[in-house]
Amino acid sequence: MGHLLMVESWVGSMSTLLPHGIRDRGHRFSFLTRDLGHYLRTATDARHPLLGATNILTAETNDEQAVVATVRRLHQVFEFDGVLSSCDYYLPTVAAIAADLGLPGPSRDAMRAACDKATTRRICSAAGVPGPAFAVVAAWDEIAAAARRIGYPVVVKPVDLCGGMFVRRVDNVDRLRDAVAAIAGFPVNARGQLRTPDILVEECLDGPEYSVETVTHGGRTTIVGITDKRVVGSDCFIEAGHMFPAATEPEQSEAIGAAAAAAVTALGLDDTVAHTEVKLTARGPRLIEVNPRPAGNRITELVRRVTGIDLPAVHADLAAGIEPVLEPVDTGIGSAAIAFLIPERAGQLESVDGARQWSLDHRIVDHHLAAAGKTVRTADNNNEYLGHVMVVDEKFGAASELAQRSISELQVTYRDSGSRA
């Protein structure tokens, strides 16, 4: 099958799921990174799938022009059939490499637009995709004026970060100033890339949030399914859990899916898996954002367990120019859910107790809890989890309750005071 070039990766679940998906489809991959140590520090052992690449190559992946030239030379030796990544920060670079080598994948313009929240807003709004009122601003006077015009509460977010980082709901100008200062205090992202100073100020939408998992190939978008999203936090938006498929009414599912498909079409995305977030408000679905890659937080595992469709593997097939197989199979599972343990305070972890019986419940198919000694910070984004539990159930809509209950019954203690998180 194909020889794929993977340019960087997230270090969470997709760092395992994507390499497995590549190999499950009979492909092999070479891994290109600017800093192998970034992955060695996070790998639990030497057998981590990323480190099992056919070749591990080094280049300055933060310099698009230079890395395109480097990969052009590598291609003469290794003859890549496709290029891909799971990390949002490198998806535009992947598209640039694919275009330069004549390999399959979304266009450079479409991928750049989808990876920039401000550009996504502008394009989708112009195309009539429903979304919140918004403004893209940089100077403080413009930010404050936009918030007044839209009306508090507003949501403030950077246009080029992921995982809910620095996304805040603010109720007044003082909170707005604090939120803007926090974003400005993070000028370089976790991969060493200089950030844009632009900020999105948006209408705060009320209603449940969903994600739509889609595959677009040959200009046709297939909705694989809709995932519900449990979000917590008074002024931030932390994903506490997901269930697939979402327990929505058929007409709701149709409207949510249509909004996501319209956004993908407006952006011009093709030959890609996408994870599009939508809120269902009293006025109907409203677009939150489009992520032109498979979903994180193990959502793709929920999809696979219910439908048999492995979206990371589909991502690999699309990169190799292979038409994806998207026919669901009967897995005997009606719903799958994941719930996350979210720390409510900082400290050094002493223990997480209460999971002893999990291995006896056949519905609990995967779980992980942080080890004692971990330094914990209070969660304000999706990067601070202390663990997760994944549950399956033969009944539609049933898995989420057990997942949430299992997490809620855990006891978390810290070495300084022994208090629960």
Tab-separated table of C-alpha atoms in Angstrom, residues 114 137 154 156 292 367:
chain	number	residue	atom	x	y	z
A	114	ALA	CA	-10.123	26.081	8.151
A	137	VAL	CA	-10.050	42.727	16.188
A	154	VAL	CA	-19.332	37.620	24.914
A	156	VAL	CA	-13.239	35.892	23.580
A	292	PRO	CA	-10.102	19.632	9.263
A	367	HIS	CA	-9.683	3.794	31.227
